[in-house]
mmCIF file of C-alpha atoms and ligand atoms in Angstrom:
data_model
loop_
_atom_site.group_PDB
_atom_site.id
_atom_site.type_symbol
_atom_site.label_atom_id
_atom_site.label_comp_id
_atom_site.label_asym_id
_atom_site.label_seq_id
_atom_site.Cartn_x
_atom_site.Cartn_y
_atom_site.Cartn_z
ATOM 1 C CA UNK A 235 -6.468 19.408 20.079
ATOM 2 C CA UNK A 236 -6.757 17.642 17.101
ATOM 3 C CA UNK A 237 -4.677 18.835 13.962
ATOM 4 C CA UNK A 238 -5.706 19.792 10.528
ATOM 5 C CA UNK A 239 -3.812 18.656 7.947
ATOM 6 C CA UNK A 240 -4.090 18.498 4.534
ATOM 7 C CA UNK A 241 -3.823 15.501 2.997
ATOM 8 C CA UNK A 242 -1.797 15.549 -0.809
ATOM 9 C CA UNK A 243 -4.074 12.896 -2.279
ATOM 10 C CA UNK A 244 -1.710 9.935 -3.486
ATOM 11 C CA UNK A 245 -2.843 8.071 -6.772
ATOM 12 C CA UNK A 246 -0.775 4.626 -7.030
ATOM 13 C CA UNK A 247 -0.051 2.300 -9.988
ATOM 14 C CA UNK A 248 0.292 -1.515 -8.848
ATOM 15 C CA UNK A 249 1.613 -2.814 -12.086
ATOM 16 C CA UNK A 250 2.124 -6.121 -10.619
ATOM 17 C CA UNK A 251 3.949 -8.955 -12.238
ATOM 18 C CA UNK A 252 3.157 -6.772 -15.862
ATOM 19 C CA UNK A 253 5.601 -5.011 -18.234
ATOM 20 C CA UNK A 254 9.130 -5.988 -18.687
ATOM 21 C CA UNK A 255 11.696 -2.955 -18.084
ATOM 22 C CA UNK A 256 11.698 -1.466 -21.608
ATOM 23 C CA UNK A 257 7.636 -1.812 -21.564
ATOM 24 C CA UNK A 258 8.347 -0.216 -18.732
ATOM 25 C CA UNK A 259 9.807 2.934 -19.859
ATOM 26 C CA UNK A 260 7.902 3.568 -22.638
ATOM 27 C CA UNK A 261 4.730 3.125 -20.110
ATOM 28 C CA UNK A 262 5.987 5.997 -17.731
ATOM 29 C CA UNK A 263 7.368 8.026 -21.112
ATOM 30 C CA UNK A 264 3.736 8.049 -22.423
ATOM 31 C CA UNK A 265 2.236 8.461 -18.956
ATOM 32 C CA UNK A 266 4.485 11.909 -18.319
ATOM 33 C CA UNK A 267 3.490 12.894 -21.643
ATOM 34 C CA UNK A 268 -0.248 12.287 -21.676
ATOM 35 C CA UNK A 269 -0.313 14.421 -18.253
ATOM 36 C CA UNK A 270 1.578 17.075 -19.718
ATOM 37 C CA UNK A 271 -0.381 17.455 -22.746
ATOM 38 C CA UNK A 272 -3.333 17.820 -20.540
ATOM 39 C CA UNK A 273 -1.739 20.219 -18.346
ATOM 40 C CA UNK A 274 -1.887 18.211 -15.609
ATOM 41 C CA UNK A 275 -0.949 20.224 -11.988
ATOM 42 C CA UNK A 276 1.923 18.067 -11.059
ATOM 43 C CA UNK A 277 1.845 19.701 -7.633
ATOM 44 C CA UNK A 278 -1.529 18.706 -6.480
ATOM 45 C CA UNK A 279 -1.202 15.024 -6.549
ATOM 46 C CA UNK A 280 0.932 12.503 -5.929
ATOM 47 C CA UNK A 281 1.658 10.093 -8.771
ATOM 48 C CA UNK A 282 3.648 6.531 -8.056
ATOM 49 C CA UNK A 283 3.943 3.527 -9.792
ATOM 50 C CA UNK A 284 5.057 0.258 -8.363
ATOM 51 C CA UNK A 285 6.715 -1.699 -10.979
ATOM 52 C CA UNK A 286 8.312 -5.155 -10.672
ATOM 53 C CA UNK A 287 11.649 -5.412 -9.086
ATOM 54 C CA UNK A 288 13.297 -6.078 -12.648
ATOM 55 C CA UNK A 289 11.989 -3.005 -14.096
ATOM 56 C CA UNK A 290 13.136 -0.306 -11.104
ATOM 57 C CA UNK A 291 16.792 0.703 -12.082
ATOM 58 C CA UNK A 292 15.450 1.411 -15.884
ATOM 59 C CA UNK A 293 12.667 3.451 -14.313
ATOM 60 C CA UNK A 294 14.631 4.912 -11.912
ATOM 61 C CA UNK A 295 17.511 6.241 -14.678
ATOM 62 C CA UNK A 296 14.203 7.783 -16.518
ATOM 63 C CA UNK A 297 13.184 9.488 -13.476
ATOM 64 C CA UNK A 298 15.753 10.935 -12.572
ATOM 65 C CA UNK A 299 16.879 11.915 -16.283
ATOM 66 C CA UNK A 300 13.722 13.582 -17.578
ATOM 67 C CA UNK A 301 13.011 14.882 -14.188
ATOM 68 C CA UNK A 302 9.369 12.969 -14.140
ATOM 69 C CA UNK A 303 7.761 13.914 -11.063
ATOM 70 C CA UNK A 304 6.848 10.347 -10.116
ATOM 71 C CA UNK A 305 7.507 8.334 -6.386
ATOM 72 C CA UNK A 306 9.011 5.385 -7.062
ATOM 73 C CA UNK A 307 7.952 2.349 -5.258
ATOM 74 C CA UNK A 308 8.600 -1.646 -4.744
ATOM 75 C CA UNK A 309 5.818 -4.061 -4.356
ATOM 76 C CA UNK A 310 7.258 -5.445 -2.088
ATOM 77 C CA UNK A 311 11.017 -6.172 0.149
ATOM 78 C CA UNK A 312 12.477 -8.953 2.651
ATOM 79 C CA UNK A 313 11.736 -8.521 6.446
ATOM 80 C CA UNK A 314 15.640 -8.970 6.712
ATOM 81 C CA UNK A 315 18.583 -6.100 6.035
ATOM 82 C CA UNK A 316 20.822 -9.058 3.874
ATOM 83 C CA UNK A 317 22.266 -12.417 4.330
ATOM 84 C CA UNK A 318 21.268 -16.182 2.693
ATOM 85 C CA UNK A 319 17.455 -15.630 1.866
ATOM 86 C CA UNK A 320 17.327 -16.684 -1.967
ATOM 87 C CA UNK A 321 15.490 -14.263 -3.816
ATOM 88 C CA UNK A 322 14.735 -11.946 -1.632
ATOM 89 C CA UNK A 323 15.261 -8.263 -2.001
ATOM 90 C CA UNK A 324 16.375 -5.751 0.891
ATOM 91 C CA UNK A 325 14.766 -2.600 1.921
ATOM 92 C CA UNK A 326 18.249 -1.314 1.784
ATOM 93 C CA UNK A 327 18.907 -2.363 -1.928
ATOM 94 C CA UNK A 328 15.415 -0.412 -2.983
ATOM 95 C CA UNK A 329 16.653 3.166 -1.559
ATOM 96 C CA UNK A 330 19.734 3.018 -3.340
ATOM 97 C CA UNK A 331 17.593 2.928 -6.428
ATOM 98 C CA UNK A 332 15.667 6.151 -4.902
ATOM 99 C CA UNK A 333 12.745 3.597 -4.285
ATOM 100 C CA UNK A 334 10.481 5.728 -2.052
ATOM 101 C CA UNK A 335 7.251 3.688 -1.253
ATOM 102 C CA UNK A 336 6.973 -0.283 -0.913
ATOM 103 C CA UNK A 337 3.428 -2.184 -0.954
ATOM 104 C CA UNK A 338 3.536 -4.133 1.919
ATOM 105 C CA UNK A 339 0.625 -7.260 2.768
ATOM 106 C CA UNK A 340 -1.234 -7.117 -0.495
ATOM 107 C CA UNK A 341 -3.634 -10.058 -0.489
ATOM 108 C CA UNK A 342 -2.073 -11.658 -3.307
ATOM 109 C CA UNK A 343 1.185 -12.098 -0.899
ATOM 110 C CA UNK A 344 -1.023 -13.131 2.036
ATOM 111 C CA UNK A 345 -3.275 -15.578 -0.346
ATOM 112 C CA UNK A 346 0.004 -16.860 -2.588
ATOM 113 C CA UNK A 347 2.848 -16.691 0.176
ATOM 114 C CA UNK A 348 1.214 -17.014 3.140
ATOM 115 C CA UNK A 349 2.100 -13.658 4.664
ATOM 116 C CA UNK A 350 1.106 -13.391 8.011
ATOM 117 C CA UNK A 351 0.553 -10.503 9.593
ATOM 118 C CA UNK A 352 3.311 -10.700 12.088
ATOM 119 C CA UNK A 353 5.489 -10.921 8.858
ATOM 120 C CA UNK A 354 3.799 -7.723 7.622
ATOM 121 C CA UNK A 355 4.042 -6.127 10.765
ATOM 122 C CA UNK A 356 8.323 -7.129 10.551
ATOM 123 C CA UNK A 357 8.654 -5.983 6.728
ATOM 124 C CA UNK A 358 6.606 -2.738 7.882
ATOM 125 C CA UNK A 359 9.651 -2.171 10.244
ATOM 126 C CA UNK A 360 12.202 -3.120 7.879
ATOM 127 C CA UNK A 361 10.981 -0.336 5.326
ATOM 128 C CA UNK A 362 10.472 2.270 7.930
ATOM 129 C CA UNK A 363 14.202 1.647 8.846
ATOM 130 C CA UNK A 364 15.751 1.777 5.854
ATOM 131 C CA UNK A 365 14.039 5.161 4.933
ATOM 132 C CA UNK A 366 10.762 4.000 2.914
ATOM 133 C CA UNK A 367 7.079 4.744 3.390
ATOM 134 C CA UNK A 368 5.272 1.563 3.565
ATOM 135 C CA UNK A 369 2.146 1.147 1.607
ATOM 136 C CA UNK A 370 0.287 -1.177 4.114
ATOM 137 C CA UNK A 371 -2.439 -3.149 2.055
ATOM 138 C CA UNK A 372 -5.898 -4.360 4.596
ATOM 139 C CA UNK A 373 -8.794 -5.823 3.249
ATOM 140 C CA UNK A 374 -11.350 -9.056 3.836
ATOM 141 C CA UNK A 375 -12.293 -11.465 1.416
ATOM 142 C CA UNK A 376 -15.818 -12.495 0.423
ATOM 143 C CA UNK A 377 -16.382 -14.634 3.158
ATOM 144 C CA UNK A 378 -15.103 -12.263 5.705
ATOM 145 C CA UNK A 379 -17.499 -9.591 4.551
ATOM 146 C CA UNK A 380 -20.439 -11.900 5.268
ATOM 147 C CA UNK A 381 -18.636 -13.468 8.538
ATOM 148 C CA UNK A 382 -18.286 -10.221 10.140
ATOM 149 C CA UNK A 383 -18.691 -7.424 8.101
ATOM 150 C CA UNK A 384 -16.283 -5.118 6.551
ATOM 151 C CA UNK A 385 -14.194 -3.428 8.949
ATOM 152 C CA UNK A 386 -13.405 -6.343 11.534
ATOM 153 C CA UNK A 387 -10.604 -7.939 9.588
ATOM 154 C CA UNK A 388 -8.863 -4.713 7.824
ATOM 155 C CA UNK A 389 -8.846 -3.220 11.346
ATOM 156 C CA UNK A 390 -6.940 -6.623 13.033
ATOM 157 C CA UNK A 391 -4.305 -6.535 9.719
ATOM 158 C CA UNK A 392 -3.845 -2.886 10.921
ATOM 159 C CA UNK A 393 -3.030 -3.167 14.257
ATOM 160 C CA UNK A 394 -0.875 -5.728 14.022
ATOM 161 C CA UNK A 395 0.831 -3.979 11.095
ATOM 162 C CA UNK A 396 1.371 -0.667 12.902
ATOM 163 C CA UNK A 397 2.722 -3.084 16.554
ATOM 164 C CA UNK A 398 5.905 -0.598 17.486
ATOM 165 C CA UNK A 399 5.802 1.463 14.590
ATOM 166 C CA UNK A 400 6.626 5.240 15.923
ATOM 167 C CA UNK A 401 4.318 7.608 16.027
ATOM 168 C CA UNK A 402 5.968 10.157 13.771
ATOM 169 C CA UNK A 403 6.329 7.045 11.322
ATOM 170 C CA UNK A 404 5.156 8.208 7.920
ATOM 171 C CA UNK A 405 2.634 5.287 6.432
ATOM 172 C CA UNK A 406 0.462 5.222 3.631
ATOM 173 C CA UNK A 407 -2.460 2.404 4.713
ATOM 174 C CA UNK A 408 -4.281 1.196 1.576
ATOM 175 C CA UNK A 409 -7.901 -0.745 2.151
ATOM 176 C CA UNK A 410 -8.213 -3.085 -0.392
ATOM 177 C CA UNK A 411 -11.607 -5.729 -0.220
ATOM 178 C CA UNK A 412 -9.744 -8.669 -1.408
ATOM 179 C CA UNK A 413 -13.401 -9.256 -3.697
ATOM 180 C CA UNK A 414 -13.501 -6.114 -5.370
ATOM 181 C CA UNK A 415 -9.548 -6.676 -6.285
ATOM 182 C CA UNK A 416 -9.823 -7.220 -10.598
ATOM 183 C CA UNK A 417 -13.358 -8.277 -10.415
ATOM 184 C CA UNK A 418 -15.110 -5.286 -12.053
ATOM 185 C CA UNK A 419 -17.223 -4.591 -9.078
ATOM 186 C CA UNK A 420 -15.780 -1.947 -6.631
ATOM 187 C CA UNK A 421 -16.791 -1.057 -3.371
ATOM 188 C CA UNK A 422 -19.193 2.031 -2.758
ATOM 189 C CA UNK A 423 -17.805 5.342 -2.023
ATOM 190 C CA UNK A 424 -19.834 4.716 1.192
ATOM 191 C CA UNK A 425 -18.223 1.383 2.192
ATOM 192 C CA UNK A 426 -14.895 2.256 1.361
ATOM 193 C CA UNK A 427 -15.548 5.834 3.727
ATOM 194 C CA UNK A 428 -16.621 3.772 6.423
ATOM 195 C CA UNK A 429 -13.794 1.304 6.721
ATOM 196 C CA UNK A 430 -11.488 3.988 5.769
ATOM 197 C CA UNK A 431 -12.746 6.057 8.559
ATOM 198 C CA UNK A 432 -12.223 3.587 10.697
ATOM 199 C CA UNK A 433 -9.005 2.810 9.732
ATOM 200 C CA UNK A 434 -8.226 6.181 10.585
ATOM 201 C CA UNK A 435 -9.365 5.594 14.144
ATOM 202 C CA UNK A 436 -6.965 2.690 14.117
ATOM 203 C CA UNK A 437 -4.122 4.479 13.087
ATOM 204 C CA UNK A 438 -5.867 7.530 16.063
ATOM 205 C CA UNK A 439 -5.301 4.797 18.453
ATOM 206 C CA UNK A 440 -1.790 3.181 17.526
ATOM 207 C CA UNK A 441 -0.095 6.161 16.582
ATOM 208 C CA UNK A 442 -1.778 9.334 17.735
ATOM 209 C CA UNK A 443 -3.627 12.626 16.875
ATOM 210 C CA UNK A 444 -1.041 13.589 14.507
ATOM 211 C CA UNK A 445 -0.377 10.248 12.648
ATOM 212 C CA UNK A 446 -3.746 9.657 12.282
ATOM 213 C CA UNK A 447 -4.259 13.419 10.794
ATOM 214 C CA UNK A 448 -1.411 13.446 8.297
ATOM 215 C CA UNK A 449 -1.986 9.201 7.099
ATOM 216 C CA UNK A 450 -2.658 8.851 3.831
ATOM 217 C CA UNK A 451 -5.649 6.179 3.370
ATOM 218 C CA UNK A 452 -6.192 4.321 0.028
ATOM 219 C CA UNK A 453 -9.025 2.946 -1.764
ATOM 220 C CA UNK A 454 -8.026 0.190 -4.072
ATOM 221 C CA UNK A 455 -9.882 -2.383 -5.629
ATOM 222 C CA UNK A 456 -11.424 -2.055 -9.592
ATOM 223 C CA UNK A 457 -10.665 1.830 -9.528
ATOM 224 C CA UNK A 458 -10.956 3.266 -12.789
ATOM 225 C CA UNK A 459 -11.681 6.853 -14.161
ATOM 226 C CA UNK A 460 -15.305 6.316 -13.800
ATOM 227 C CA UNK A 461 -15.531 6.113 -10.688
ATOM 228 C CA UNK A 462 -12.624 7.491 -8.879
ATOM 229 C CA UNK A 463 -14.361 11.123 -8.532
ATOM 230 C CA UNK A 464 -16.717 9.395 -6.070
ATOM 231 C CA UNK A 465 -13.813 7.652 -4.161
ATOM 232 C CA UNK A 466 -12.179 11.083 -3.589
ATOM 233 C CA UNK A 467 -15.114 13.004 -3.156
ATOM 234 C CA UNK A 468 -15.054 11.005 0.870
ATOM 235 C CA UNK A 469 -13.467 12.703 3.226
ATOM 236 C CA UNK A 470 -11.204 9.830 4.569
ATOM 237 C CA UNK A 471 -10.161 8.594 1.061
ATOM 238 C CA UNK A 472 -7.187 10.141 0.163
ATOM 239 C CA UNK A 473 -6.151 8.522 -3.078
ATOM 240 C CA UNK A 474 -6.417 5.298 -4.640
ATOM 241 C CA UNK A 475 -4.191 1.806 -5.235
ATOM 242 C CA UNK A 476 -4.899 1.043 -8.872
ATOM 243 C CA UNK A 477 -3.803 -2.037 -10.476
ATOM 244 C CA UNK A 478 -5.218 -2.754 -13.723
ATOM 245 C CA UNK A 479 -6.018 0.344 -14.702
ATOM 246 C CA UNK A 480 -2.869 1.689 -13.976
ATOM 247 C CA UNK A 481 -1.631 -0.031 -17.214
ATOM 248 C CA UNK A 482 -3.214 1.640 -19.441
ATOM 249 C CA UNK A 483 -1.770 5.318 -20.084
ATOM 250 C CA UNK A 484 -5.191 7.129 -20.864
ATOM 251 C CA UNK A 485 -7.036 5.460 -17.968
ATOM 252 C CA UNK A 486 -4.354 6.052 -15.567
ATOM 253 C CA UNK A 487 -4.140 9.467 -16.153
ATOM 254 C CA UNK A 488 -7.600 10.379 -16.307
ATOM 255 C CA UNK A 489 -7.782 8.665 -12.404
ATOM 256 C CA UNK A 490 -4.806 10.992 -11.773
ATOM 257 C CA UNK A 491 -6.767 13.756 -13.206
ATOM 258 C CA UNK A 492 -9.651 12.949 -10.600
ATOM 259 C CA UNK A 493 -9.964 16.622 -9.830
ATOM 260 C CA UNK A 494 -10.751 17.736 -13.218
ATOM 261 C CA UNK A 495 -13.754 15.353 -12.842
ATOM 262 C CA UNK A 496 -14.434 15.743 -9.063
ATOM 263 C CA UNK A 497 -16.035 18.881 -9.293
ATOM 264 C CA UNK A 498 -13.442 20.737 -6.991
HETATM 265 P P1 13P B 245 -7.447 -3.714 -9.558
HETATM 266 O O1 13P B 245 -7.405 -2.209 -9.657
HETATM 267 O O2 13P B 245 -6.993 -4.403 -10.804
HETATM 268 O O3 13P B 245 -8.747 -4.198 -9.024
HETATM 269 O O4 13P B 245 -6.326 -4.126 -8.473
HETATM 270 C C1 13P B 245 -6.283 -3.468 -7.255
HETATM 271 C C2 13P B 245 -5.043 -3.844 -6.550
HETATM 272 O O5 13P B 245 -4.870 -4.977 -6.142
HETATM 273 C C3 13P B 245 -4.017 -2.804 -6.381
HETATM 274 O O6 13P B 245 -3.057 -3.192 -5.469
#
C-alpha cells in the first residue's frame, strides 16, 4: 500500500555568497517581522535560509534568542568528518551551530568546483551522519535540455546521490534547471511537475514507498512571488529553493506567504 503523507511545504532562502553576518541579522530581523506583521501561520510552512558559512553563528545566536521559527541551513560541508583539508568545513562543526539543512550539488559547485556526483553522493552521506537533512540540488543545463530532454540528467544526479542512503533517510531533493537559475525565465509549473514527479519515482525506486511519500521536492530556479502560487499549486512541488529573491525581505515573504495567494 502506498502511504499518504502530507507534505509541510518547505520554502528555502539560498543567500549565496551575499550579506555579511550583521547584514545578516538585520535580514532575518526584518524577515520575522514582516511575517509577523502579516500574520503569517508559522506552522504551515517551513521557512530556512542558507546563509554563508561566516554568517551562521550570528544567525544562529538570533534564532535561538528571539525564538524565530526558522531551519537553519549550510550551503554546503566537506565529504570528510575533520583532518588537513584547508578550508573546508565539517558536517559535524554545522550541528553544533544547530545547522539543520545543508545544500548539497548546486550547479554552481558542480560548474565552479567540479563536483562530481560521486562527491555529492559522499557529502550526502556525510550530512546524513552527522544528523543533517541534505538539500540535494539536480538539474540540466541548456544544452542538456535540448540533448535529451529534461528529466534524463536530474534523474542520473539523483541516483547516484541517493547510492546507500537508507531508506528512512530524511532528504529534501531540490530540481533546479541550471538555465532558469538567475536568468528571469523560470520553468513552467508543468515542466517543473513533470521532472519533479519523476524525481519522486526516483526517490520510489532508491528508497521506497515511504521515502518517496514523505520527500520533500523543490522547485528552484527564478522563483519569485509572482509565480510561486503556480509552482505550489502541482502536486509534486512541495516548496521552492529561492536565491535571489530570497534577499529581499518583502519578496521573500510574500513567496512564503504562497498560500495567501494560492487560492487554498
Ligand atoms: P534564483 O532564484 O536566483 O534563480 O536562484 C536559484 C538558486 O540557485 C537557488 O539555489
Amino acid at each position: 500500500m502506498v502511504a499518504v503523507t502530507t507534505r509541510t511545504p518547505l520554502i528555502a532562502g539560498n543567500w549565496k555568497m551575499n550579506l555579511d553576518h550583521l547584514q545578516a541579522v538585520a535580514f532575518v530581523q526584518k524577515l520575522h517581522w514582516a511575517l509577523k506583521d502579516a500574520k503569517h501561520e508559522f506552522d504551515a510552512v517551513d521557512v530556512s535560509v542558507f546563509p554563508p558559512f561566516t554568517d551562521i553563528r550570528s544567525v544562529q545566536t538570533l534564532i535561538d534568542a528571539d525564538k524565530i521559527p526558522f531551519g537553519l541551513g549550510a550551503q554546503d560541508l566537506s565529504a570528510h568528518d575533520s583532518g588537513a583539508y584547508t578550508g573546508e568545513i565539517s558536517g559535524a562543526f554545522l550541528k553544533r551551530l544547530d545547522v539543520a539543512q545543508v545544500i548539497i550539488g548546486h550547479s554552481e559547485r558542480r560548474e565552479y568546483h567540479s563536483e562530481s556526483d560521486e562527491l555529492v553522493a559522499a557529502k550526502v552521506k556525510a550530512a546524513l551522519k552527522h544528523g543533517l537533512v541534505p538539500v540535494v540540488c539536480v538539474g540540466e543545463t541548456a544544452e542538456d535540455l535540448e540533448k535529451h530532454g529534461a528529466s534524463a540528467v536530474p534523474v542520473g544526479q539523483l541516483e547516484v546521490a541517493l547510492d546507500g542512503v537508507a531508506s528512512t533517510a530524511e532528504i529534501v531533493v531540490a530540481y533546479e534547471p541550471v538555465w532558469a537559475i538567475g536568468s528571469g525565465q523560470a520553468a513552467t509549473p508543468d515542466q517543473a511537475q513533470e521532472v519533479c514527479a519523476t524525481l519522486r519515482d526516483v526517490v520510489r525506486a532508491k528508497l521506497g514507498d515511504d521515502a518517496a511519500a514523505r520527500t520533500r521536492i523543490l522547485y528552484g530556479g527564478s522563483v519569485k512571488a509572482a509565480n510561486i502560487a503556480s509552482f505550489m499549486r502541482q502536486p509534486d512541488v512541495d516548496g521552492a529553493l529561492v536565491g535571489g529573491a530570497s534577499l529581499l525581505v518583502d519578496e521573500f515573504a510574500a513567496i512564503i506567504r504562497f498560500q495567501k495567494h494560492v487560492g487554498v
